[in-house]
Short mmCIF file of C-alpha atoms (C1' of nucleotides) in Angstrom, two decimals:
data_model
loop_
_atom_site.label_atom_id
_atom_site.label_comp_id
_atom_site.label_asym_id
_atom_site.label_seq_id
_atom_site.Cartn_x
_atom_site.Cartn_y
_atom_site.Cartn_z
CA UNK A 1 21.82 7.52 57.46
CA UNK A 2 18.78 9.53 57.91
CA UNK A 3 18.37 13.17 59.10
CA UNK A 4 19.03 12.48 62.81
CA UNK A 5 20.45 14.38 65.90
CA UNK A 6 24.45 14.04 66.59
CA UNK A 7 25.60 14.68 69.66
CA UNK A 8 29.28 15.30 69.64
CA UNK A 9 31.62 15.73 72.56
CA UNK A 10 35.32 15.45 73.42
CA UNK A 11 36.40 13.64 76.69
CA UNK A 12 37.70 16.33 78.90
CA UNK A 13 41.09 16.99 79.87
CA UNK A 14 43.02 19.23 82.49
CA UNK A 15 43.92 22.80 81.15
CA UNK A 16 41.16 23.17 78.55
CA UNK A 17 38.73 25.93 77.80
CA UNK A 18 36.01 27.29 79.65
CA UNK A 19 33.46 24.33 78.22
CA UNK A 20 35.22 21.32 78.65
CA UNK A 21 36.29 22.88 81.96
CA UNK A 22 32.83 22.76 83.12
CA UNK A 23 32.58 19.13 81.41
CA UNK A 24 35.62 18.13 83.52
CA UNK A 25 34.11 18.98 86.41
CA UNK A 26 32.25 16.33 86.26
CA UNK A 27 34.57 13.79 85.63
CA UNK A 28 33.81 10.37 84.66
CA UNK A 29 29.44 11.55 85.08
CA UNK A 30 30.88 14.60 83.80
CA UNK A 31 27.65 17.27 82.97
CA UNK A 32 28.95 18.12 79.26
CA UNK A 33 27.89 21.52 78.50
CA UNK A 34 26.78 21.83 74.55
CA UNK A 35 28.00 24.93 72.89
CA UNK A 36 25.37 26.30 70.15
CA UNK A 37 27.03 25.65 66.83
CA UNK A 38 27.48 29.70 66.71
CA UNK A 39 29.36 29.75 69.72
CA UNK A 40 31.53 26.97 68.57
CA UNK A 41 32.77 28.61 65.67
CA UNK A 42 33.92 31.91 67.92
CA UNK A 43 36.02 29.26 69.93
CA UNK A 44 39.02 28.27 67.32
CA UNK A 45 41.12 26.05 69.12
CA UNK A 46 39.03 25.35 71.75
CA UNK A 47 38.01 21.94 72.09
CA UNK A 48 33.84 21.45 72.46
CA UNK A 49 30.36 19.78 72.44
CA UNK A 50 28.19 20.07 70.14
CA UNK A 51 24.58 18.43 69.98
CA UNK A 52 23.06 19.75 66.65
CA UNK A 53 21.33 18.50 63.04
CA UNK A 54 22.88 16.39 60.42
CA UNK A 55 22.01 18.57 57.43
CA UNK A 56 23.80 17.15 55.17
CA UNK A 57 25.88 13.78 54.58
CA UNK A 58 29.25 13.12 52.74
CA UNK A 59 30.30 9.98 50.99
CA UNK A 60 32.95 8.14 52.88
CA UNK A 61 36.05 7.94 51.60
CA UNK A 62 40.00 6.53 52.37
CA UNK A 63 41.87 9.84 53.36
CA UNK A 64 45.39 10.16 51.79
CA UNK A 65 46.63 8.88 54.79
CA UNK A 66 46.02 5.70 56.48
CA UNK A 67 42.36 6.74 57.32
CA UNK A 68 38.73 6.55 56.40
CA UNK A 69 36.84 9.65 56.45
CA UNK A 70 33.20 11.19 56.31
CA UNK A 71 31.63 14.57 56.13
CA UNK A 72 28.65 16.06 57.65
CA UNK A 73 27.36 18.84 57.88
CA UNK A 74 25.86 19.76 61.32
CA UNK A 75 23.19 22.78 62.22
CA UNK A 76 21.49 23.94 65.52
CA UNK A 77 19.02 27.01 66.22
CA UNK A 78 21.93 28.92 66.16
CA UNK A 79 23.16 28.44 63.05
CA UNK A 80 20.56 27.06 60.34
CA UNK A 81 23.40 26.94 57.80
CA UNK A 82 25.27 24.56 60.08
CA UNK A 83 28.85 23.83 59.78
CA UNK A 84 31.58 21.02 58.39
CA UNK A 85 32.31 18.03 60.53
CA UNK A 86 34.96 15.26 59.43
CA UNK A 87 35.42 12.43 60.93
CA UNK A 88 38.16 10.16 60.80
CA UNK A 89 38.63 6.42 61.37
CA UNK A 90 40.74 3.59 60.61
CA UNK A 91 37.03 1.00 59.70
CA UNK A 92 34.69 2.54 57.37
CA UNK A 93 32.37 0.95 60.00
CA UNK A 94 33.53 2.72 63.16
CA UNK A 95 33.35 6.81 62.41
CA UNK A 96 34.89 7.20 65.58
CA UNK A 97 35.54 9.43 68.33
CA UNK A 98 38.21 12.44 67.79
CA UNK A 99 39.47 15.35 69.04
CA UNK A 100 37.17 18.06 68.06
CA UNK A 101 39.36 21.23 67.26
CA UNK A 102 38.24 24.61 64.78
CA UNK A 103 39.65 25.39 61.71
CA UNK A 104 39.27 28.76 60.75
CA UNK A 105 35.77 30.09 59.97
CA UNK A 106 34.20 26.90 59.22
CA UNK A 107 34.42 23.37 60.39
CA UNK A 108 35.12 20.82 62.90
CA UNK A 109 37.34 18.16 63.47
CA UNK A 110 36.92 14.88 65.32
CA UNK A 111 40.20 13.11 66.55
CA UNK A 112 40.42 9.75 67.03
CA UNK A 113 42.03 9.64 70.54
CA UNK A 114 39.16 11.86 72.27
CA UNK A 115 35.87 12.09 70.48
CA UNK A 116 32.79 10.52 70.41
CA UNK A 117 29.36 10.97 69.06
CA UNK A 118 25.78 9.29 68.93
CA UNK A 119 23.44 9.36 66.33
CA UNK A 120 19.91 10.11 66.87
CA UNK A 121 16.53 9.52 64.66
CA UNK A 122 15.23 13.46 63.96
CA UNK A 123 11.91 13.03 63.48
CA UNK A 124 9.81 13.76 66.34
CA UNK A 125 9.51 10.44 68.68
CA UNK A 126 9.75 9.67 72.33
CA UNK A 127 12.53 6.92 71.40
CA UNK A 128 15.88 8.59 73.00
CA UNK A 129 17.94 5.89 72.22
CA UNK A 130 20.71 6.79 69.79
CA UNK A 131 20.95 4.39 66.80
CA UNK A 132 24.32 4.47 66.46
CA UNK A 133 27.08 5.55 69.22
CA UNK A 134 30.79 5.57 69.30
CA UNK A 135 32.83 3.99 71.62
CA UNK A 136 33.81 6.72 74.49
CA UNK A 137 30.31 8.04 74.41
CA UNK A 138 28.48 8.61 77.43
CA UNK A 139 25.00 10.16 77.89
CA UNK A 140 23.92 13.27 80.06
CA UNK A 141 21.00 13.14 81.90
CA UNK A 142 19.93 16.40 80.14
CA UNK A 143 20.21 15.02 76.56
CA UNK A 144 16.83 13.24 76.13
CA UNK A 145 15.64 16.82 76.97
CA UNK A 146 17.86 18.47 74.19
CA UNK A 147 16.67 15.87 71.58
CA UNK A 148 13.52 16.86 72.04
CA UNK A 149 13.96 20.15 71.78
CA UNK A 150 16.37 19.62 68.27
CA UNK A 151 13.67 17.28 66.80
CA UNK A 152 11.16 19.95 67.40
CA UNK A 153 13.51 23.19 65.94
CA UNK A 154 14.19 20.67 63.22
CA UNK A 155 9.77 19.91 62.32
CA UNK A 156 9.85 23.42 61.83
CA UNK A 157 13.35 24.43 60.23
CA UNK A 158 13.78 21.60 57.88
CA UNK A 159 17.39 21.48 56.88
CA UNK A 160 17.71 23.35 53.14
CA UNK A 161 15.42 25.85 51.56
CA UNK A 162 18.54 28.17 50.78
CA UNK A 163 18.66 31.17 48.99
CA UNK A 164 20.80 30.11 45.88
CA UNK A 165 18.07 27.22 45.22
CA UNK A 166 17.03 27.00 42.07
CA UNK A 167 14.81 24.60 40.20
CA UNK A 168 14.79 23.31 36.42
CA UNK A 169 11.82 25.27 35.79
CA UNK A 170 13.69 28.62 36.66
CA UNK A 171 17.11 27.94 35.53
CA UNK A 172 19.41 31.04 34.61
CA UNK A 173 22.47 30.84 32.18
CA UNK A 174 25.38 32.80 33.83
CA UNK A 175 24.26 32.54 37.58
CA UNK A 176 26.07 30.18 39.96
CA UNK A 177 22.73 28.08 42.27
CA UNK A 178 22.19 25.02 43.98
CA UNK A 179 19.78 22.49 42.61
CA UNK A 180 18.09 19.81 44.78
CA UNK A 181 17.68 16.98 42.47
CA UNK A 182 17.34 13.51 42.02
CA UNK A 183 20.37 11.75 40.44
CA UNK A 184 19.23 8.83 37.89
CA UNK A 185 21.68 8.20 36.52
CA UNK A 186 25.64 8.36 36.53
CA UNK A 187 27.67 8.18 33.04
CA UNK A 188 31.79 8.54 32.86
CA UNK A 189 33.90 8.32 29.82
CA UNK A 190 37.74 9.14 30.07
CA UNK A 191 37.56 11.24 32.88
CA UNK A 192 33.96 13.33 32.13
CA UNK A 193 31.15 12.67 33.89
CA UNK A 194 27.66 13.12 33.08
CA UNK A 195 25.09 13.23 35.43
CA UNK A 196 21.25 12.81 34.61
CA UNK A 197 19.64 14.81 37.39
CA UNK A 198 15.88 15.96 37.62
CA UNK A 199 13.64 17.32 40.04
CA UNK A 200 9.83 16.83 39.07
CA UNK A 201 10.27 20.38 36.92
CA UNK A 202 10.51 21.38 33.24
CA UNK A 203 13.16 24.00 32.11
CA UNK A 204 12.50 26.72 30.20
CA UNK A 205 11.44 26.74 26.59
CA UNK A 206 14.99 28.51 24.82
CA UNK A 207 15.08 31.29 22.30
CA UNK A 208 16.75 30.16 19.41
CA UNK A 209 19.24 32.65 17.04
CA UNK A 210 16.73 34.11 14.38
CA UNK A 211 19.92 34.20 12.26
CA UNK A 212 18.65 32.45 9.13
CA UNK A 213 21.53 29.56 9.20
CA UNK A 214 19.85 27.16 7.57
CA UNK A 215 22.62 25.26 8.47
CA UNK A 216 22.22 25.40 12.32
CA UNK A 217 18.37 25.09 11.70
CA UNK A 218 18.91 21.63 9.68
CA UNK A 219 21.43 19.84 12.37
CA UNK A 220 20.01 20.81 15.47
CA UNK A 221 20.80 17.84 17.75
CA UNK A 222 18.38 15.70 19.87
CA UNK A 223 20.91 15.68 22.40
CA UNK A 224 24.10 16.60 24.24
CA UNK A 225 25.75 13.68 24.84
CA UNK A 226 28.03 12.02 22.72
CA UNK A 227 26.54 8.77 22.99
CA UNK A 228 22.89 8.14 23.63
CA UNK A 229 21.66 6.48 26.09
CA UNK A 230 21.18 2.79 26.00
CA UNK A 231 16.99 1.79 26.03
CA UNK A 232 17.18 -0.04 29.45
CA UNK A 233 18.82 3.05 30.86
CA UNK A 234 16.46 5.74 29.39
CA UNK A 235 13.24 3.53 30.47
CA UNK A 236 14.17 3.99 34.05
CA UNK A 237 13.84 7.91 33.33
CA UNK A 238 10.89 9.45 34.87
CA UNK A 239 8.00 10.47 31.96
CA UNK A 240 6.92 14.11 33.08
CA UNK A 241 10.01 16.56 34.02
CA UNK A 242 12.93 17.46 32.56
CA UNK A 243 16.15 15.25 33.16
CA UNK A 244 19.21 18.05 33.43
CA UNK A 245 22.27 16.86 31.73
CA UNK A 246 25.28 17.75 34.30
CA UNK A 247 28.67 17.98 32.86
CA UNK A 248 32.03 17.47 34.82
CA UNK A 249 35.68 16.53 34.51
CA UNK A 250 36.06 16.70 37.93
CA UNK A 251 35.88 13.16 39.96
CA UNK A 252 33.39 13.69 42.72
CA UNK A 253 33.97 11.41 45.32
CA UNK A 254 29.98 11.25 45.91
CA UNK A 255 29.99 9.78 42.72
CA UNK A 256 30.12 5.83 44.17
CA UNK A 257 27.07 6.66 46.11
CA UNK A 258 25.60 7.87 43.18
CA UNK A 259 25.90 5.14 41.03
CA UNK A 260 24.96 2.81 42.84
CA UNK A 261 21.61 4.09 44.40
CA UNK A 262 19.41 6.99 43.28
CA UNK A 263 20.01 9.51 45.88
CA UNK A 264 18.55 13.01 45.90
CA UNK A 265 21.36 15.20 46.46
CA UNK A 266 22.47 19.11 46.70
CA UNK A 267 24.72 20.36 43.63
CA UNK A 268 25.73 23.32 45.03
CA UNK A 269 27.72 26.12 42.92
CA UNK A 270 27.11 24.81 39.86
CA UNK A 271 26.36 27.21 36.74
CA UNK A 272 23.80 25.96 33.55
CA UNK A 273 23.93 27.49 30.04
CA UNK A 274 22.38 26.34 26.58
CA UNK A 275 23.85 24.09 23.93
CA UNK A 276 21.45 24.14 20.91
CA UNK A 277 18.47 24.94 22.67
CA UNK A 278 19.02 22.16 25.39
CA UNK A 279 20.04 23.49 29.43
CA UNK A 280 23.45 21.92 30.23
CA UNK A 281 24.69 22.00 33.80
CA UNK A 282 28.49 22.43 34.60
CA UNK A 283 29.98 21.53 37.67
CA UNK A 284 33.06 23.68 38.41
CA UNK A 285 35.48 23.55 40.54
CA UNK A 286 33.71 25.68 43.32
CA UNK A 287 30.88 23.28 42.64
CA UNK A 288 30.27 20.25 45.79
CA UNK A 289 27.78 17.53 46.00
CA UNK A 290 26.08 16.52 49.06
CA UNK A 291 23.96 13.89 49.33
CA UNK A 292 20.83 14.52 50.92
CA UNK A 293 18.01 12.70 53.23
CA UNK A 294 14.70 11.75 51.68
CA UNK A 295 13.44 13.89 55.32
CA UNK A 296 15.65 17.17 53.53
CA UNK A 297 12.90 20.00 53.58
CA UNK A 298 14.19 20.61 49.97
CA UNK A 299 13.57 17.50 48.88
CA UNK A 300 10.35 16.57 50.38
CA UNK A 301 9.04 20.18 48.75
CA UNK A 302 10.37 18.30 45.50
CA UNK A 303 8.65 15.46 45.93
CA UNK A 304 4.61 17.13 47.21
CA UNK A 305 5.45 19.40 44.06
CA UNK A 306 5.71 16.62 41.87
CA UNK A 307 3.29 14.45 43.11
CA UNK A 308 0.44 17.63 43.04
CA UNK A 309 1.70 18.02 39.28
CA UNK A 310 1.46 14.53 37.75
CA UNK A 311 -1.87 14.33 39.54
CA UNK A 312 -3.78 17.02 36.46
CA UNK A 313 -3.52 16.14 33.21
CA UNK A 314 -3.11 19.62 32.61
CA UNK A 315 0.21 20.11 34.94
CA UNK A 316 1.28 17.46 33.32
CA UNK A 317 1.94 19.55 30.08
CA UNK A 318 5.27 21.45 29.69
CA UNK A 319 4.86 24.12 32.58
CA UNK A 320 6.82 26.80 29.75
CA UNK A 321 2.94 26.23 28.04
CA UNK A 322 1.04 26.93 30.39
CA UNK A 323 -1.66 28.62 30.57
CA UNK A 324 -2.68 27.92 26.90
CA UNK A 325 -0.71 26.25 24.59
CA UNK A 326 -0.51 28.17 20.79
CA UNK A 327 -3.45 26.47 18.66
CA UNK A 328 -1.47 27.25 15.27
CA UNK A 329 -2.06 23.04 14.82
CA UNK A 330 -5.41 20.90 14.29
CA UNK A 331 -5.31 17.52 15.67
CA UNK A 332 -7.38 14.79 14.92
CA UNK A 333 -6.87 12.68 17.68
CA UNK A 334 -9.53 14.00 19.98
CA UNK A 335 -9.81 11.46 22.47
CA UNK A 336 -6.33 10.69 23.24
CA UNK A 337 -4.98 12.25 26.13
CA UNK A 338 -1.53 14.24 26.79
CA UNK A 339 1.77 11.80 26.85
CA UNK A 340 5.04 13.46 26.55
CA UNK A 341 7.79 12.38 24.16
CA UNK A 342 9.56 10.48 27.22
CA UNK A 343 6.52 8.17 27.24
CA UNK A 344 6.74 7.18 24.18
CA UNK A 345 10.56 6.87 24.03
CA UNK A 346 9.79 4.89 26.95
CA UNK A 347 6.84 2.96 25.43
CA UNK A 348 7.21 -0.89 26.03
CA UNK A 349 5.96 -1.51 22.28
CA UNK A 350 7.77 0.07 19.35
CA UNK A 351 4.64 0.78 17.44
CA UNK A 352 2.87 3.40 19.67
CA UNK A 353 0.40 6.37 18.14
CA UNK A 354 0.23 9.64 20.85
CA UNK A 355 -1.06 12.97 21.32
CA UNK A 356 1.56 15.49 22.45
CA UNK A 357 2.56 19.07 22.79
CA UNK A 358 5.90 20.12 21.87
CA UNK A 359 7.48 22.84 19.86
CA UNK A 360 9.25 22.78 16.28
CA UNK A 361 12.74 23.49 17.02
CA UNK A 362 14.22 22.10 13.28
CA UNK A 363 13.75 21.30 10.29
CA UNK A 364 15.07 19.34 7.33
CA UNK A 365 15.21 21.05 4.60
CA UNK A 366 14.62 24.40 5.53
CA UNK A 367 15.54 26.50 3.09
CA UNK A 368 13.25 28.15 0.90
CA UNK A 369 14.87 26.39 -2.30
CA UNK A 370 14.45 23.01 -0.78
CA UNK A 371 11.10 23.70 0.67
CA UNK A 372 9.51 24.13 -2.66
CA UNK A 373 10.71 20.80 -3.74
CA UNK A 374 8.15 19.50 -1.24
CA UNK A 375 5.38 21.06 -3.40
CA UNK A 376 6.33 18.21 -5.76
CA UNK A 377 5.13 15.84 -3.30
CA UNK A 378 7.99 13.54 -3.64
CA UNK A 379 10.50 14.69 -0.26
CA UNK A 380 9.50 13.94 3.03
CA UNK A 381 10.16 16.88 5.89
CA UNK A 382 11.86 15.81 9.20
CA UNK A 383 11.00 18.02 12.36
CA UNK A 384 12.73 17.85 15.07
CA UNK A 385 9.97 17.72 17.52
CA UNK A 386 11.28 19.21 21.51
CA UNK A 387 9.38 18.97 24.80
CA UNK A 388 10.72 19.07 28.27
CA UNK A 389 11.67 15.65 28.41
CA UNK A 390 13.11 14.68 25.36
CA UNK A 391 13.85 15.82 21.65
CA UNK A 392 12.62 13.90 18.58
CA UNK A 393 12.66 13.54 14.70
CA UNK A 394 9.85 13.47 13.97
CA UNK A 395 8.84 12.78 9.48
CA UNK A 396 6.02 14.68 7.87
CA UNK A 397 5.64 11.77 5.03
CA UNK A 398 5.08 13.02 1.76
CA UNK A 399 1.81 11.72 1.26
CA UNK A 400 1.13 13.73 4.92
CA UNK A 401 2.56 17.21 3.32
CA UNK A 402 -0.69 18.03 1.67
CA UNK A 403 -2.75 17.71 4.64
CA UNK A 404 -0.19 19.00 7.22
CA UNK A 405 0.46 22.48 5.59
CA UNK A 406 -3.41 22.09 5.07
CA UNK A 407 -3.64 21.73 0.86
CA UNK A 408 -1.81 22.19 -1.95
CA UNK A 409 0.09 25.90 -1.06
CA UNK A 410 2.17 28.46 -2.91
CA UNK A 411 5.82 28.20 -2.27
CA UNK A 412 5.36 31.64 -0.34
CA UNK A 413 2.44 30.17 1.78
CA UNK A 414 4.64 26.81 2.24
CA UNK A 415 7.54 29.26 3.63
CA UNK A 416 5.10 31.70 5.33
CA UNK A 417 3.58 28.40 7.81
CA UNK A 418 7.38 27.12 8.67
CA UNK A 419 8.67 30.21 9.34
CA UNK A 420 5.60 29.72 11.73
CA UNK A 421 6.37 26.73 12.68
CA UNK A 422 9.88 27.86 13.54
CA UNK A 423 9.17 30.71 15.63
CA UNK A 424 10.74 32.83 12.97
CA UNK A 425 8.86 36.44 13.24
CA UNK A 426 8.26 38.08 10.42
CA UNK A 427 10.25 40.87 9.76
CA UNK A 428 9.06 44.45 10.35
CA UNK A 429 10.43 47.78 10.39
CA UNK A 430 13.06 47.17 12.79
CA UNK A 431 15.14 44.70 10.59
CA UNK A 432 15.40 40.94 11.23
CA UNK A 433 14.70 40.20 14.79
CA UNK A 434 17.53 38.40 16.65
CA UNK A 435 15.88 35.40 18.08
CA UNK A 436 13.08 33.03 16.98
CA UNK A 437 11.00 31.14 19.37
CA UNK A 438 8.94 28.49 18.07
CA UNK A 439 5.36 27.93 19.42
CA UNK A 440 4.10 24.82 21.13
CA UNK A 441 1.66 23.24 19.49
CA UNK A 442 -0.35 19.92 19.67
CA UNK A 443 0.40 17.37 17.36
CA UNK A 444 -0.28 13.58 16.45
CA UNK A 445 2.48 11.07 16.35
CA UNK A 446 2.84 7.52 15.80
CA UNK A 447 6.11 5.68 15.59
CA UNK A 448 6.93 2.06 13.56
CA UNK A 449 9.94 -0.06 12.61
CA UNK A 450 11.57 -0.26 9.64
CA UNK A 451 13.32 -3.49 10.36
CA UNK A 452 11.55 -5.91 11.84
CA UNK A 453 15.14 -7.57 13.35
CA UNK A 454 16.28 -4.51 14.62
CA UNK A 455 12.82 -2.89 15.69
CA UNK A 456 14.28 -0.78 18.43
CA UNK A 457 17.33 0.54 16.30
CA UNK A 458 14.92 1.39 13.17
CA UNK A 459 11.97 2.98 15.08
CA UNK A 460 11.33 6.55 13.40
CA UNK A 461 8.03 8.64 14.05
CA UNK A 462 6.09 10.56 11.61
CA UNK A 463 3.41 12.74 12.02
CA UNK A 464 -0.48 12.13 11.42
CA UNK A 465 -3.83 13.55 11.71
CA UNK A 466 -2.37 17.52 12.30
CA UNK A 467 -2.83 20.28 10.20
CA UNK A 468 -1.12 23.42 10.57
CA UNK A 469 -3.37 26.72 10.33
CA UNK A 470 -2.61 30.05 9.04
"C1'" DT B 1 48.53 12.27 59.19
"C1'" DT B 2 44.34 12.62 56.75
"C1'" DG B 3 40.24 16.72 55.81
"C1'" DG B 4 37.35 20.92 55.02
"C1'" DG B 5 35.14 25.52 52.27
"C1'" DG B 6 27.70 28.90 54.06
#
DNA sequence: TTGGGG
């Protein structure tokens, strides 16, 4: 169902209120007056019309009785944030008429017996035909007048664009938001669901604990889910962008929707913190899900966003770069242009040899004891290599080490760059600083098998052609 | 009856 107008209206009866004593008036060509969707919700009890905005949709589910049931959400001039309709029906295919009576503050109910409704394209068109009716409806001779005027309040007040928005790129732990995204992808394992959302954004580069745990440095992970995800799933995630892990125990009944389409929908009330560097969202049990139209003013901001950004090579980058990326690296690898680690994740050959710009968020070994074994030239260093879209390790080989750490160094020089590396600061009057936050830099990277039966499972990446200045 | 939470 697309963004469309709904006209709702009860079939009048003797003794009710004010509007559907006007509407009765009329009887059988009864003149229905529409209340404005403000109006509505200072009438509890009373029953009404309504002709207003789908803003947003619900799944449809079986009700714990012997019903279907759907939500939408509803809005007119008069109330941009719109309010709750259910409806209820014994065929998933009927959505029927009911009785429409107010509960509390905030939504709407339609009863079987006495409602009906019609649906309505909402962009603007001269077609006045609903595309969907129930039975009991009946038209007004004024309503072809009132869709035009909805379908023009609705080309200028796109449903959405709400205060508590937030995007990936300006994500805030402890804050409870909304995010318009795109779901790709649905995973559940006893009862926890993940959800891989994304919106055409990249989320903020995190500060990392300066403590010098070697330990936490070493086993940084290169992601949060238990179990990674399978190569035919992650090629179907988008290359530039960050894809948001969601977390939930919590069975949202949108979910069905969600795995079987991609749908862009509204998480709203959910809260994001940081596991090891990497944004986790958490829906709680405040938190909803609404799925949304491709025609939600959100979403079609996502979407000209996007589109604006993948088309520069530049915007492309990781936005938490921007403007100019640290040049603490060399690379020899002029002519390539930018890919992101997701491309080559993604890359249909195993063997692929890229240009990218990420930061240094681990490394094995990293302690200063270990670090001068590498002077011997027999260890080889694993990075783990972080952009917006994915996380990597990434092998300095140790025929590389010379040329990466740019010649034959000290052991204090060796420390001095991978503290560098790192983002650790050097200390200074003040004591050890709290957080380190390492610096994005451009580096070559080419990737190969080490079994040629299992070339997927054994593909590892090492480093080439970058040198790391003082 | 159920359901809904700007």
């Amino acid at each position: 169902m697309e963004e469309a107008a709904a006209r709702e209206r009860k079939r009048p009866r003797e003794g009710d209120a004010a509007p559907s004593a006007a509407a009765a008036a009329g009887a059988g060509k009864a003149q229905y007056v529409y209340l404005p969707v403000a109006d509505a919700l200072k009438a509890p009890g009373a029953r009404v019309f309504l002709f207003a905005a789908v803003s947003e949709i619900g799944a449809a589910v079986r009700s714990r009785g012997t019903d279907f049931t759907l939500t939408l959400r509803v809005a007119d001039q008069s109330r941009p944030a719109g309010i709750s309709v259910t409806f209820f029906a014994d065929n998933v295919a009927l959505l029927p008429c009911v009785k429409i009576t107010m509960h509390g503050e905030f939504f709407v109910t339609f009863n079987k017996k006495f409602s009906s409704f019609a649906l309505f394209e909402g962009k603007v068109s001269t077609e006045c035909s609903p595309y969907q009716t129930s039975t009991k409806y009946y038209g007004t001779q004024y309503d072809n007048e009132l869709l035009t005027q909805m379908r023009t309040w609705l080309a200028y007040n796109p449903p959405g664009l709400k205060d508590l928005e937030l995007q990936l790129r300006s994500l805030k732990s402890d804050t409870t938001f909304d995010l318009v995204c795109k779901v790709l992808h649905v995973y559940e394992n006893n009862g926890e669901w993940i959800f891989y959302v994304w919106d055409g954004t990249d989320t903020p580069a995190a500060e990392f604990q300066a403590i010098l745990d070697a330990e936490a440095v070493e086993s940084s992970p290169l992601h949060l889910e238990g179990v990674p995800l399978p190569r035919e799933v992650l090629c179907t995630m988008p290359c530039v962008g960050t894809v948001l892990r969601v977390f939930t125990n919590r069975y949202i009944k949108e979910v069905f929707h969600l795995q079987k389409n991609i749908y862009w929908a509204r998480f709203c009330n959910i809260t994001c913190k940081q596991e090891f560097g990497i944004w986790k969202g958490i829906l709680g049990p405040s938190s909803r899900v609404r799925l949304l139209s491709h025609e939600d003013g959100s979403v079609v901001d996502r979407m000209k966003m996007y589109d604006s950004r993948i088309a520069n090579q530049v915007h492309r980058q990781p936005m938490a770069s921007l403007p100019g990326a640290s040049n603490i690296a060399d690379v020899e690898y002029e002519a390539a242009g930018y890919t992101t680690l997701m491309e080559s994740l993604t890359h249909e050959q195993v063997t692929h040899k890229f240009k990218t710009l990420v930061r240094v968020v681990a490394a094995y070994p990293c302690r200063a004891s270990e670090l001068r074994l590498l002077l011997t030239g027999s260890y080889c260093l694993r990075l783990t290599l972080e952009d917006p879209t994915a996380r990597i390790h990434a092998y300095v080989h140790k025929d590389d080490g010379a040329k990466f750490f740019g010649g034959f160094l000290t052991a204090e020089a060796l420390i001095k760059k991978m503290n560098k590396l790192l983002g650790i600061p050097e200390e200074d009057e003040e004591g050890t600083p709290l957080t380190r936050n390492p610096p994005w830099i451009w580096c070559c990277v080419k990737s190969y098998r080490l079994d040629k039966n299992d070339p997927w499972g054994s593909r590892r990446y090492r480093i080439f052609g970058t040198e790391i200045r003082d």
